[in-house]
Amino acid sequence: MDFLKKIWGYIKGLYEKYKGLPTPSKVLFMGIFVAIITVSIVMISIFAAPRYVLLVSGLTDEQSGYLIQQLQTMGVQYKVEPGRILISDKYNVYELRMRLASMGVIGATTKGFEILDQQSFGATSFDRQVRYQVALQGELERSIMTISGVKSARVHLTLPKYTYYVRGEMAEPRASVLVVLQPGQDLTQNQVKGIMELVAGAVEGMKLENVKVIDQMSRVLSDKVTASTDMLLASNRTELKMNLEAYYGKKIKQTLEAVFGPSRVEVIPDIKLNWEKIEKQSTTYEPVTRQGGIVRSQEQEAEKSTNQPPTGGAVGTDSNIPPTYPSTTGQGTSTYEKTHTITNYEINTIVENVVQNKEGEIEGLSLSVIIDASSSVFQKFDENERLKWASIVSDLVGKGIGANSSDPKLSVSVAFLPFDRSLEQEYQRSLVEIEKKRRFTMMVLGLSLLFILGFLLIYLMIVQLRRIKGRKLVEQRRLRMEEELKKVLEEEKVKEAPLTPEQQALLQLKEDLEKMYRESPEEVANIIKLWLVERGI
C-alpha cells in the first residue's frame, strides 16, 4: 500500500511540475508522451500478432483444398496466399509436414507397387494385371518427376492383354508420357531420350519408337529422338569435321602467335574425312586330300563265316557192329571274313569376312596460314627472306601436326599479307575516348562533392560562430542588466523610499526576465537576436 502511495505521489509531483512548465514545453512533453504510447501499442500489436511460416507451395487447387480440410480437422492455424499455404510459427513445420505426408495429403499423389499389397482375396488374373499396370505407371511417374525441369508427369501404358495360357493379338506394348515442365524450363534431347529409354526398359517388349513424350504445350518431344538416322549421322559427321578443324586451327594459331604476336596470324583449316566402310565376305571350297578331312558320316559293314567238315563213322549199320574201329575226324576247317567301310567327308569351306572401316579417318588436310606482313618481325625482311620464312613456317606446321611436307594428304599454304587494322585502331581510339570521358566524369563528380562538402563545412562553421557570438552578446546583456538592477536596488535601499511605478515595473520586468531565463533560455536568446537585428548591431 505504501508503495502505491509513493507511486501516486511521484505521479502527482510530475503532474505539478508539468503544470508549472510553459506552454511550448507542455506541448513538447505531451507529444513525446503520445509518441511513446503509440510506439508501444504498435510494437505490442506487432509482437503479439501471430507469425506464419511456409508449409507447402506449388500445389494444385484440388490438393490445396484437401490440405486445408486436413488442417481444419487438426485445428492448425493457417493462412492462404497465392500458390502457397502458411501456418503459425508456434507449430513445428517439419513435424507437421511429416504427419501430412504420412496421411497422404502432401508428397507424391501417385502410388506405385505398394497398391499390390492391397489386393483382395478373390481377385482374378485380369484384376491383378490391371493393378500391376497402374502400379507400373505410378512408379514410372515417380521416376520421371525426379528429372531436372519436370514438375509433374503422367504415364499411360497400353500393354498386350493376355492370360497365363494365351497371349492376345496385340504383341507390342505402347506408352504415352505427358510431362509438365517447370516455368521457363525445357528438356534437352538427351533428357527426352532418357525418359524414353526409362519407359522402354521398364516394360517388357517395349520398343523405343513406341514411346511418345509430349509436354503441357502439346509439343511432341519424342520426335527429336526418333528422327531420321541419316540426319543424325550427317549431323554427327558435320560436328566431327568442325571439331577437328577447330582443333587444328587453334593449335597452329596459338603456336604461331607466340612468334609473330597476338592477332597477327589467321589459320583456315579444311579437312576431308573418309566415311568409307567396306565389308567383304569370301567363301573358298577346297577338295578333300588324302590325309583326310572332316568326317560327315561313316558306314561300316563286316561279314565273317567258318566251314567245318563232317565227323563220325561210315554210313549204315556196319560201323556199329563189333568189333568196331575208331572213327576218323576231318582236318579241313576254313574261315571267311569281309569288311566294307564307306566314309563321307565334308567339303573344306573357308569363309573369310574382311571389314575395312575408314570412317572418320582424315583423307585430306588443307591448311591456309595468313601472317600479317606489317608485323615488326617482317618489316626489315625482303622478298627472298619472306619466301624462306614461308618455307620454314610450312615445315613447322606440317611437323607440328605430325605429318611430313611430302605427305599427299597434307597441303599447307603460307601467305604474308598486311592486315586491315583500321577497325581495331578505331576500337582502341573509342576505348581511349571512353576512358577519358570516364576520368573526366569522375573528376567532375569528385570536385563537385568536394565543393559541396567544403560549402557545408564553411556554412556550419559560420552558423556555429554566429551562435557563439550571439551567446556572448546575450551573456554580456544579462550581466549589464544584472549590474544595472543591482545599482537600482542599492540606490533604493539607500534612499529607503517607496518605489515608483516605473521602478516597480522595472523590478517586475527583472523578475520576469530571470524566470524566463531559467525556464527557456532559448526564447531569451531568440528575443535578443531579434532585438539586435532590429537595432542593426
Coordinates of C-alpha atoms in Angstrom, one line a residue:
M1 CA 0.0 0.0 0.0
D2 CA 2.9 2.3 0.8
F3 CA 4.5 1.5 -2.5
L4 CA 1.3 2.6 -4.3
K5 CA 1.2 5.8 -2.3
K6 CA 4.8 6.5 -3.3
I7 CA 4.0 5.9 -6.9
W8 CA 0.9 8.1 -6.7
G9 CA 2.9 10.8 -5.0
Y10 CA 5.6 10.6 -7.7
I11 CA 3.0 10.9 -10.5
K12 CA 1.3 13.8 -8.7
G13 CA 4.7 15.5 -8.4
L14 CA 5.3 15.1 -12.1
Y15 CA 1.9 16.5 -12.8
E16 CA 2.6 19.6 -10.6
K17 CA 5.9 20.1 -12.4
Y18 CA 4.1 19.7 -15.7
K19 CA 1.6 22.3 -14.8
G20 CA 4.4 24.7 -13.9
L21 CA 6.0 24.3 -17.3
P22 CA 5.4 26.9 -20.1
T23 CA 3.0 26.1 -22.9
P24 CA 5.7 25.1 -25.5
S25 CA 7.3 22.7 -23.0
K26 CA 3.9 21.2 -22.2
V27 CA 3.2 20.6 -25.9
L28 CA 6.7 19.0 -26.4
F29 CA 6.3 16.7 -23.4
M30 CA 2.7 15.8 -24.4
G31 CA 3.9 15.0 -28.0
I32 CA 6.7 12.8 -26.6
F33 CA 4.2 11.0 -24.3
V34 CA 1.8 10.4 -27.1
A35 CA 4.6 9.1 -29.4
I36 CA 5.8 6.7 -26.7
I37 CA 2.3 5.4 -26.2
T38 CA 1.7 5.0 -29.9
V39 CA 5.0 3.2 -30.5
S40 CA 4.3 0.9 -27.5
I41 CA 0.9 0.0 -28.9
V42 CA 2.3 -0.7 -32.4
M43 CA 5.2 -2.8 -31.0
I44 CA 2.8 -4.8 -28.8
S45 CA 0.5 -5.4 -31.8
I46 CA 3.4 -6.5 -34.0
F47 CA 4.9 -8.8 -31.4
A48 CA 1.5 -10.1 -30.3
A49 CA 0.3 -10.9 -33.9
P50 CA 0.9 -14.5 -35.0
R51 CA 3.8 -15.0 -37.4
Y52 CA 3.5 -17.5 -40.2
V53 CA 6.0 -19.8 -41.9
L54 CA 5.7 -21.6 -45.2
L55 CA 4.2 -25.1 -45.1
V56 CA 3.9 -26.1 -48.8
S57 CA 3.8 -24.3 -52.2
G58 CA 3.1 -25.2 -55.8
L59 CA 0.0 -27.3 -55.1
T60 CA -3.0 -27.5 -57.4
D61 CA -6.4 -26.1 -56.2
E62 CA -7.6 -29.6 -55.5
Q63 CA -4.6 -30.6 -53.4
S64 CA -4.7 -27.2 -51.6
G65 CA -8.4 -27.7 -50.8
Y66 CA -7.8 -31.2 -49.4
L67 CA -4.9 -29.9 -47.4
I68 CA -6.9 -27.1 -45.9
Q69 CA -9.6 -29.6 -44.8
Q70 CA -7.0 -31.6 -43.0
L71 CA -5.6 -28.5 -41.3
Q72 CA -9.0 -27.5 -40.1
T73 CA -9.6 -31.0 -38.8
M74 CA -6.3 -30.9 -36.9
G75 CA -7.1 -27.4 -35.5
V76 CA -4.0 -25.9 -37.1
Q77 CA -4.0 -22.1 -37.6
Y78 CA -3.1 -21.4 -41.2
K79 CA -3.2 -18.6 -43.8
V80 CA -3.6 -19.0 -47.6
E81 CA -1.6 -16.9 -50.1
P82 CA -1.5 -17.2 -53.9
G83 CA 0.3 -20.5 -54.7
R84 CA 1.2 -21.4 -51.1
I85 CA -0.1 -22.2 -47.6
L86 CA 1.4 -20.9 -44.4
I87 CA 0.9 -21.9 -40.8
S88 CA 1.6 -20.2 -37.4
D89 CA 5.2 -20.4 -36.2
K90 CA 4.1 -21.9 -32.9
Y91 CA 3.8 -25.3 -34.7
N92 CA 6.7 -27.4 -35.8
V93 CA 6.5 -27.1 -39.5
Y94 CA 8.8 -30.2 -40.1
E95 CA 6.7 -32.4 -37.8
L96 CA 3.5 -31.2 -39.4
R97 CA 4.8 -32.0 -42.9
M98 CA 5.8 -35.5 -41.9
R99 CA 2.3 -36.1 -40.4
L100 CA 0.6 -34.8 -43.5
A101 CA 2.9 -36.8 -45.7
S102 CA 2.1 -40.0 -43.7
M103 CA -1.6 -39.2 -44.2
G104 CA -1.0 -38.9 -48.0
V105 CA -2.0 -35.3 -48.1
I106 CA 1.2 -33.9 -49.4
G107 CA 4.0 -35.5 -51.3
A108 CA 3.6 -37.9 -54.3
T109 CA 0.0 -38.3 -55.1
T110 CA 0.6 -41.3 -57.4
K111 CA 1.0 -44.8 -56.0
G112 CA 3.4 -47.4 -57.1
F113 CA 3.9 -51.1 -56.3
E114 CA 2.5 -50.6 -52.8
I115 CA -1.0 -50.9 -54.2
L116 CA -0.2 -54.6 -54.9
D117 CA -0.3 -55.2 -51.2
Q118 CA -4.0 -54.2 -51.1
Q119 CA -5.3 -56.9 -53.4
S120 CA -8.4 -58.7 -52.3
F121 CA -8.5 -62.4 -51.8
G122 CA -10.9 -63.1 -54.7
A123 CA -9.0 -61.0 -57.3
T124 CA -9.0 -62.5 -60.8
S125 CA -6.0 -62.6 -63.1
F126 CA -7.4 -59.6 -65.1
D127 CA -7.6 -57.6 -61.8
R128 CA -4.0 -58.4 -61.0
Q129 CA -2.9 -57.4 -64.4
V130 CA -4.8 -54.0 -64.2
R131 CA -3.3 -53.4 -60.7
Y132 CA 0.2 -54.2 -62.0
Q133 CA -0.3 -51.8 -64.9
V134 CA -1.4 -49.0 -62.6
A135 CA 1.4 -49.7 -60.2
L136 CA 4.0 -49.6 -63.0
Q137 CA 2.6 -46.3 -64.3
G138 CA 2.9 -44.8 -60.9
E139 CA 6.5 -46.0 -60.4
L140 CA 7.4 -44.5 -63.8
E141 CA 5.7 -41.2 -63.0
R142 CA 7.7 -41.0 -59.7
S143 CA 10.9 -41.7 -61.6
I144 CA 10.3 -39.2 -64.3
M145 CA 9.4 -36.4 -61.8
T146 CA 12.9 -36.7 -60.4
I147 CA 14.4 -35.4 -63.7
S148 CA 15.5 -31.8 -63.6
G149 CA 13.0 -29.4 -65.1
V150 CA 10.0 -31.8 -64.8
K151 CA 7.3 -30.6 -62.4
S152 CA 4.9 -33.5 -62.8
A153 CA 4.3 -36.4 -65.1
R154 CA 1.6 -38.8 -66.3
V155 CA 2.3 -42.2 -67.9
H156 CA -0.3 -44.2 -69.9
L157 CA 0.7 -47.7 -70.8
T158 CA -1.1 -49.9 -73.4
L159 CA 0.0 -53.4 -72.5
P160 CA -1.0 -56.5 -74.5
K161 CA -3.9 -58.4 -73.0
Y162 CA -3.0 -62.0 -72.2
T163 CA -3.7 -64.7 -69.7
Y164 CA -1.4 -67.3 -68.2
Y165 CA -2.0 -69.5 -71.2
V166 CA -2.9 -67.5 -74.3
R167 CA -1.3 -64.2 -75.3
G168 CA -3.5 -61.6 -77.0
E169 CA -3.3 -60.5 -80.6
M170 CA -1.6 -57.2 -79.7
A171 CA 2.1 -58.1 -79.3
E172 CA 3.8 -54.7 -79.0
P173 CA 3.2 -52.6 -75.9
R174 CA 3.0 -48.8 -76.3
A175 CA 3.4 -45.9 -73.9
S176 CA 2.5 -42.2 -73.8
V177 CA 4.2 -39.8 -71.4
L178 CA 2.9 -36.3 -70.5
V179 CA 5.4 -34.1 -68.7
V180 CA 4.6 -30.8 -67.1
L181 CA 7.7 -28.6 -67.2
Q182 CA 8.8 -26.0 -64.7
P183 CA 8.2 -22.4 -65.8
G184 CA 10.9 -21.3 -68.1
Q185 CA 12.4 -24.8 -68.4
D186 CA 12.8 -27.0 -71.4
L187 CA 14.1 -30.6 -71.8
T188 CA 17.1 -31.3 -73.8
Q189 CA 17.3 -34.1 -76.4
N190 CA 19.3 -36.3 -74.0
Q191 CA 16.7 -35.9 -71.3
V192 CA 13.9 -36.8 -73.6
K193 CA 15.8 -39.9 -74.8
G194 CA 16.5 -40.8 -71.2
I195 CA 12.7 -40.7 -70.5
M196 CA 12.0 -42.9 -73.5
E197 CA 14.8 -45.3 -72.5
L198 CA 13.5 -45.5 -68.9
V199 CA 10.0 -46.4 -70.1
A200 CA 11.2 -48.8 -72.7
G201 CA 13.4 -50.6 -70.2
A202 CA 10.7 -50.9 -67.6
V203 CA 8.1 -52.5 -69.8
E204 CA 8.8 -55.9 -71.3
G205 CA 8.9 -55.9 -75.1
M206 CA 8.6 -52.1 -75.4
K207 CA 10.4 -50.6 -78.3
L208 CA 11.9 -47.1 -78.2
E209 CA 9.8 -45.9 -81.2
N210 CA 6.6 -46.9 -79.4
V211 CA 7.2 -44.4 -76.6
K212 CA 5.7 -40.9 -77.2
V213 CA 6.6 -38.0 -75.0
I214 CA 4.7 -34.7 -75.1
D215 CA 4.7 -31.6 -72.8
Q216 CA 1.9 -29.4 -71.5
M217 CA 2.0 -27.3 -74.6
S218 CA 1.2 -30.3 -76.8
R219 CA 4.7 -30.5 -78.3
V220 CA 5.8 -33.9 -79.3
L221 CA 9.3 -34.1 -77.7
S222 CA 10.0 -37.7 -78.8
D223 CA 10.2 -36.7 -82.4
K224 CA 13.6 -35.2 -81.7
V225 CA 14.9 -38.6 -80.8
T226 CA 13.1 -40.7 -83.4
A227 CA 14.3 -38.5 -86.2
S228 CA 15.9 -40.0 -89.3
T229 CA 19.1 -41.9 -88.7
D230 CA 20.6 -40.3 -91.8
M231 CA 20.0 -36.8 -90.5
L232 CA 21.6 -37.7 -87.1
L233 CA 24.5 -39.3 -88.9
A234 CA 25.0 -36.3 -91.1
S235 CA 24.9 -34.0 -88.1
N236 CA 27.4 -36.1 -86.3
R237 CA 29.7 -36.1 -89.3
T238 CA 29.5 -32.3 -89.6
E239 CA 30.1 -31.9 -85.9
L240 CA 33.2 -34.1 -86.1
K241 CA 34.6 -32.2 -89.1
M242 CA 34.0 -28.8 -87.3
N243 CA 35.7 -30.1 -84.1
L244 CA 38.7 -31.3 -86.0
E245 CA 39.1 -28.1 -87.9
A246 CA 38.8 -26.1 -84.7
Y247 CA 41.4 -28.2 -83.0
Y248 CA 44.0 -27.9 -85.8
G249 CA 43.3 -24.2 -86.3
K250 CA 43.6 -23.4 -82.6
K251 CA 46.8 -25.5 -82.2
I252 CA 48.6 -23.8 -85.1
K253 CA 47.3 -20.3 -84.4
Q254 CA 48.4 -20.4 -80.7
T255 CA 51.9 -21.6 -81.7
L256 CA 52.5 -19.0 -84.4
E257 CA 51.0 -16.1 -82.4
A258 CA 53.7 -16.7 -79.8
V259 CA 56.2 -15.9 -82.6
F260 CA 54.5 -13.2 -84.6
G261 CA 52.4 -11.6 -81.9
P262 CA 48.7 -11.8 -80.9
S263 CA 46.1 -11.3 -83.7
R264 CA 48.9 -11.5 -86.3
V265 CA 48.0 -15.0 -87.6
E266 CA 44.9 -16.5 -89.1
V267 CA 44.5 -20.2 -89.9
I268 CA 41.9 -21.5 -92.3
P269 CA 41.8 -25.3 -92.0
D270 CA 39.8 -27.6 -94.3
I271 CA 39.6 -31.3 -93.5
K272 CA 38.2 -34.0 -95.8
L273 CA 37.1 -37.1 -93.9
N274 CA 36.8 -40.6 -95.3
W275 CA 33.5 -42.3 -94.5
E276 CA 34.1 -45.4 -96.5
K277 CA 33.3 -48.7 -94.9
I278 CA 33.8 -51.9 -96.9
E279 CA 32.5 -55.3 -95.6
K280 CA 33.6 -58.2 -97.8
Q281 CA 32.9 -61.9 -97.3
S282 CA 34.7 -64.6 -99.3
T283 CA 34.0 -68.4 -99.3
T284 CA 36.6 -70.9 -100.5
Y285 CA 35.9 -74.6 -101.2
E286 CA 38.8 -77.0 -101.1
P287 CA 38.8 -80.7 -102.1
V288 CA 39.4 -83.4 -99.6
T289 CA 43.0 -84.6 -99.5
R290 CA 44.4 -88.0 -98.8
Q291 CA 45.3 -87.0 -95.4
G292 CA 41.7 -86.9 -94.6
G293 CA 39.2 -84.3 -93.7
I294 CA 36.2 -83.5 -91.6
V295 CA 34.1 -86.7 -91.4
R296 CA 30.5 -86.0 -92.2
S297 CA 29.2 -89.7 -91.9
Q298 CA 30.8 -93.2 -91.8
E299 CA 29.2 -96.6 -92.6
Q300 CA 31.0 -99.9 -91.7
E301 CA 29.8 -103.4 -92.8
A302 CA 31.6 -106.6 -91.6
E303 CA 30.9 -110.3 -92.7
K304 CA 32.6 -113.4 -91.2
S305 CA 31.9 -117.3 -91.8
T306 CA 33.6 -120.6 -90.8
N307 CA 33.3 -124.0 -92.7
Q308 CA 33.9 -127.3 -90.7
P309 CA 34.0 -130.9 -92.4
P310 CA 31.5 -133.7 -91.0
T311 CA 32.7 -136.1 -88.2
G312 CA 31.8 -139.9 -87.3
G313 CA 31.9 -143.5 -89.0
A314 CA 30.7 -144.9 -92.2
V315 CA 27.1 -144.7 -93.1
G316 CA 25.0 -147.7 -92.2
T317 CA 24.9 -150.4 -89.5
D318 CA 28.3 -151.9 -90.2
S319 CA 30.0 -149.3 -88.3
N320 CA 28.0 -150.1 -85.2
I321 CA 28.7 -153.9 -85.3
P322 CA 31.6 -155.1 -83.2
P323 CA 34.5 -155.3 -83.4
T324 CA 34.3 -151.6 -84.0
Y325 CA 37.1 -149.3 -85.2
P326 CA 37.9 -145.7 -84.0
S327 CA 36.3 -143.1 -86.1
T328 CA 38.3 -140.6 -88.0
T329 CA 37.8 -136.7 -87.8
G330 CA 38.3 -134.4 -90.7
Q331 CA 41.1 -131.8 -90.6
G332 CA 40.0 -129.4 -93.4
T333 CA 38.4 -126.3 -91.4
S334 CA 38.1 -123.0 -93.5
T335 CA 37.2 -119.3 -92.3
Y336 CA 35.7 -116.4 -94.5
E337 CA 35.9 -112.7 -93.3
K338 CA 34.9 -109.5 -95.2
T339 CA 34.9 -105.8 -94.1
H340 CA 33.4 -102.8 -96.1
T341 CA 33.7 -99.1 -94.9
I342 CA 32.0 -96.1 -96.5
T343 CA 33.2 -92.6 -95.3
N344 CA 31.7 -89.3 -96.4
Y345 CA 33.8 -86.2 -95.8
E346 CA 32.6 -82.5 -95.6
I347 CA 33.8 -80.2 -98.4
N348 CA 36.5 -77.9 -97.0
T349 CA 34.9 -74.4 -96.8
I350 CA 36.8 -71.3 -95.8
V351 CA 34.7 -68.3 -95.0
E352 CA 36.6 -65.0 -94.6
N353 CA 35.0 -61.7 -93.5
V354 CA 37.1 -58.7 -94.3
V355 CA 35.9 -55.3 -92.9
Q356 CA 37.7 -52.2 -93.9
N357 CA 36.3 -49.4 -91.7
K358 CA 37.8 -46.0 -92.6
E359 CA 35.0 -43.9 -91.1
G360 CA 36.4 -40.8 -89.5
E361 CA 39.9 -41.1 -91.0
I362 CA 41.4 -37.9 -92.4
E363 CA 41.7 -38.3 -96.1
G364 CA 42.9 -34.8 -96.8
L365 CA 44.1 -31.8 -94.7
S366 CA 44.4 -28.4 -96.2
L367 CA 45.9 -25.5 -94.1
S368 CA 45.9 -21.9 -95.2
V369 CA 48.1 -19.8 -93.0
I370 CA 47.9 -16.0 -93.3
I371 CA 50.5 -13.9 -91.4
D372 CA 50.4 -10.2 -91.0
A373 CA 53.1 -8.7 -93.2
S374 CA 53.1 -5.5 -91.2
S375 CA 54.4 -7.3 -88.1
S376 CA 57.6 -6.0 -86.7
V377 CA 59.2 -9.4 -87.4
F378 CA 59.0 -9.0 -91.2
Q379 CA 59.3 -5.2 -91.7
K380 CA 63.1 -5.5 -92.2
F381 CA 63.0 -8.6 -94.4
D382 CA 63.0 -8.6 -98.2
E383 CA 61.0 -10.8 -100.6
N384 CA 63.6 -13.7 -100.6
E385 CA 63.8 -13.8 -96.8
R386 CA 60.0 -13.9 -96.6
L387 CA 59.9 -16.8 -99.0
K388 CA 62.4 -18.5 -96.8
W389 CA 60.3 -17.8 -93.8
A390 CA 57.2 -19.2 -95.6
S391 CA 59.1 -22.5 -96.2
I392 CA 60.1 -22.6 -92.6
V393 CA 56.6 -22.0 -91.4
S394 CA 55.2 -24.6 -93.7
D395 CA 57.6 -27.2 -92.5
L396 CA 56.9 -26.3 -88.9
V397 CA 53.2 -26.5 -89.4
G398 CA 53.5 -30.0 -91.0
K399 CA 55.7 -31.3 -88.2
G400 CA 53.5 -29.7 -85.6
I401 CA 50.5 -31.8 -86.7
G402 CA 52.6 -34.9 -87.1
A403 CA 52.9 -35.0 -90.9
N404 CA 55.6 -34.7 -93.4
S405 CA 55.7 -32.0 -96.0
S406 CA 55.7 -34.7 -98.7
D407 CA 52.6 -36.3 -97.4
P408 CA 50.0 -36.2 -100.2
K409 CA 47.2 -35.8 -97.6
L410 CA 48.7 -32.6 -96.3
S411 CA 48.5 -29.3 -98.1
V412 CA 50.0 -26.2 -96.4
S413 CA 49.9 -22.7 -97.9
V414 CA 51.6 -19.8 -96.2
A415 CA 51.0 -16.2 -97.3
F416 CA 52.2 -12.8 -95.9
L417 CA 49.5 -10.2 -96.3
P418 CA 49.0 -6.9 -94.5
F419 CA 46.1 -7.0 -92.1
D420 CA 43.5 -4.2 -92.1
R421 CA 43.9 -2.7 -88.6
S422 CA 41.5 0.2 -89.1
L423 CA 38.7 -1.3 -87.2
E424 CA 41.0 -2.3 -84.4
Q425 CA 42.5 1.1 -84.3
E426 CA 39.1 2.7 -84.3
Y427 CA 38.1 0.4 -81.4
Q428 CA 41.2 1.3 -79.5
R429 CA 40.5 5.0 -80.0
S430 CA 37.0 4.6 -78.9
L431 CA 38.2 2.8 -75.7
V432 CA 40.6 5.7 -75.1
E433 CA 37.8 8.2 -75.6
I434 CA 35.6 6.3 -73.3
E435 CA 38.3 6.1 -70.6
K436 CA 38.9 9.9 -70.9
K437 CA 35.2 10.6 -70.6
R438 CA 35.0 8.3 -67.6
R439 CA 38.0 10.0 -65.9
F440 CA 36.6 13.5 -66.7
T441 CA 33.2 12.5 -65.2
M442 CA 34.8 11.1 -62.1
M443 CA 36.9 14.2 -61.7
V444 CA 33.9 16.5 -62.1
L445 CA 31.9 14.4 -59.6
G446 CA 34.8 14.4 -57.2
L447 CA 35.3 18.2 -57.4
S448 CA 31.5 18.7 -57.1
L449 CA 31.4 16.6 -54.0
L450 CA 34.5 18.4 -52.6
F451 CA 32.9 21.8 -53.3
I452 CA 29.6 20.7 -51.7
L453 CA 31.4 19.3 -48.6
G454 CA 33.5 22.5 -48.3
F455 CA 30.5 24.7 -48.7
L456 CA 28.6 22.8 -46.0
L457 CA 31.7 22.9 -43.7
I458 CA 32.0 26.6 -44.1
Y459 CA 28.3 27.2 -43.6
L460 CA 28.3 25.1 -40.4
M461 CA 31.3 27.0 -39.2
I462 CA 29.7 30.3 -39.9
V463 CA 26.5 29.2 -38.1
Q464 CA 28.4 28.0 -35.2
L465 CA 30.4 31.2 -35.0
R466 CA 27.2 33.2 -35.1
R467 CA 25.7 31.1 -32.3
I468 CA 28.8 31.6 -30.2
K469 CA 28.8 35.3 -30.9
G470 CA 25.0 35.5 -30.0
R471 CA 25.6 33.6 -26.8
K472 CA 28.4 36.0 -25.8
L473 CA 26.2 39.0 -26.6
V474 CA 23.3 37.6 -24.6
E475 CA 25.6 36.9 -21.7
Q476 CA 27.0 40.4 -21.8
R477 CA 23.5 41.9 -21.9
R478 CA 22.5 39.8 -19.0
L479 CA 25.5 40.9 -17.0
R480 CA 24.8 44.5 -17.8
M481 CA 21.1 44.2 -16.8
E482 CA 22.1 42.5 -13.6
E483 CA 24.6 45.3 -12.8
E484 CA 22.0 47.9 -13.5
L485 CA 19.4 46.2 -11.4
K486 CA 21.9 45.8 -8.5
K487 CA 22.7 49.5 -8.8
V488 CA 19.0 50.4 -8.7
L489 CA 18.4 48.1 -5.7
E490 CA 21.3 49.6 -3.9
E491 CA 20.0 53.1 -4.6
E492 CA 16.5 52.0 -3.4
K493 CA 18.0 50.6 -0.2
V494 CA 19.9 53.8 0.4
K495 CA 17.0 56.1 -0.1
E496 CA 14.5 53.7 1.6
A497 CA 11.8 55.5 -0.2
P498 CA 8.8 53.8 -1.7
L499 CA 9.2 52.5 -5.2
T500 CA 7.8 54.5 -8.0
P501 CA 5.6 52.8 -10.6
E502 CA 8.5 52.8 -13.1
Q503 CA 10.7 51.2 -10.5
Q504 CA 8.1 48.6 -9.7
A505 CA 7.6 47.9 -13.5
L506 CA 11.4 47.6 -13.8
L507 CA 11.6 45.2 -10.8
Q508 CA 8.7 43.1 -12.3
L509 CA 10.4 43.1 -15.6
K510 CA 13.6 41.9 -13.9
E511 CA 11.7 39.1 -12.2
D512 CA 10.0 38.1 -15.4
L513 CA 13.3 38.0 -17.3
E514 CA 15.0 35.9 -14.6
K515 CA 12.1 33.5 -14.6
M516 CA 12.1 33.3 -18.4
Y517 CA 15.9 32.8 -18.5
R518 CA 15.6 30.0 -16.0
E519 CA 12.7 28.3 -17.9
S520 CA 13.5 28.9 -21.5
P521 CA 16.9 30.4 -22.3
E522 CA 16.4 29.7 -26.0
E523 CA 13.5 32.1 -26.2
V524 CA 15.5 34.8 -24.4
A525 CA 18.4 34.3 -26.9
N526 CA 15.9 34.5 -29.9
I527 CA 14.4 37.7 -28.5
I528 CA 17.9 39.3 -28.1
K529 CA 18.8 38.2 -31.6
L530 CA 15.7 39.8 -33.0
W531 CA 16.4 42.9 -30.9
L532 CA 20.0 43.1 -32.2
V533 CA 18.8 42.6 -35.8
E534 CA 16.3 45.4 -35.4
R535 CA 19.0 47.7 -33.9
G536 CA 21.3 46.8 -36.8
I537 CA 24.0 45.5 -34.4

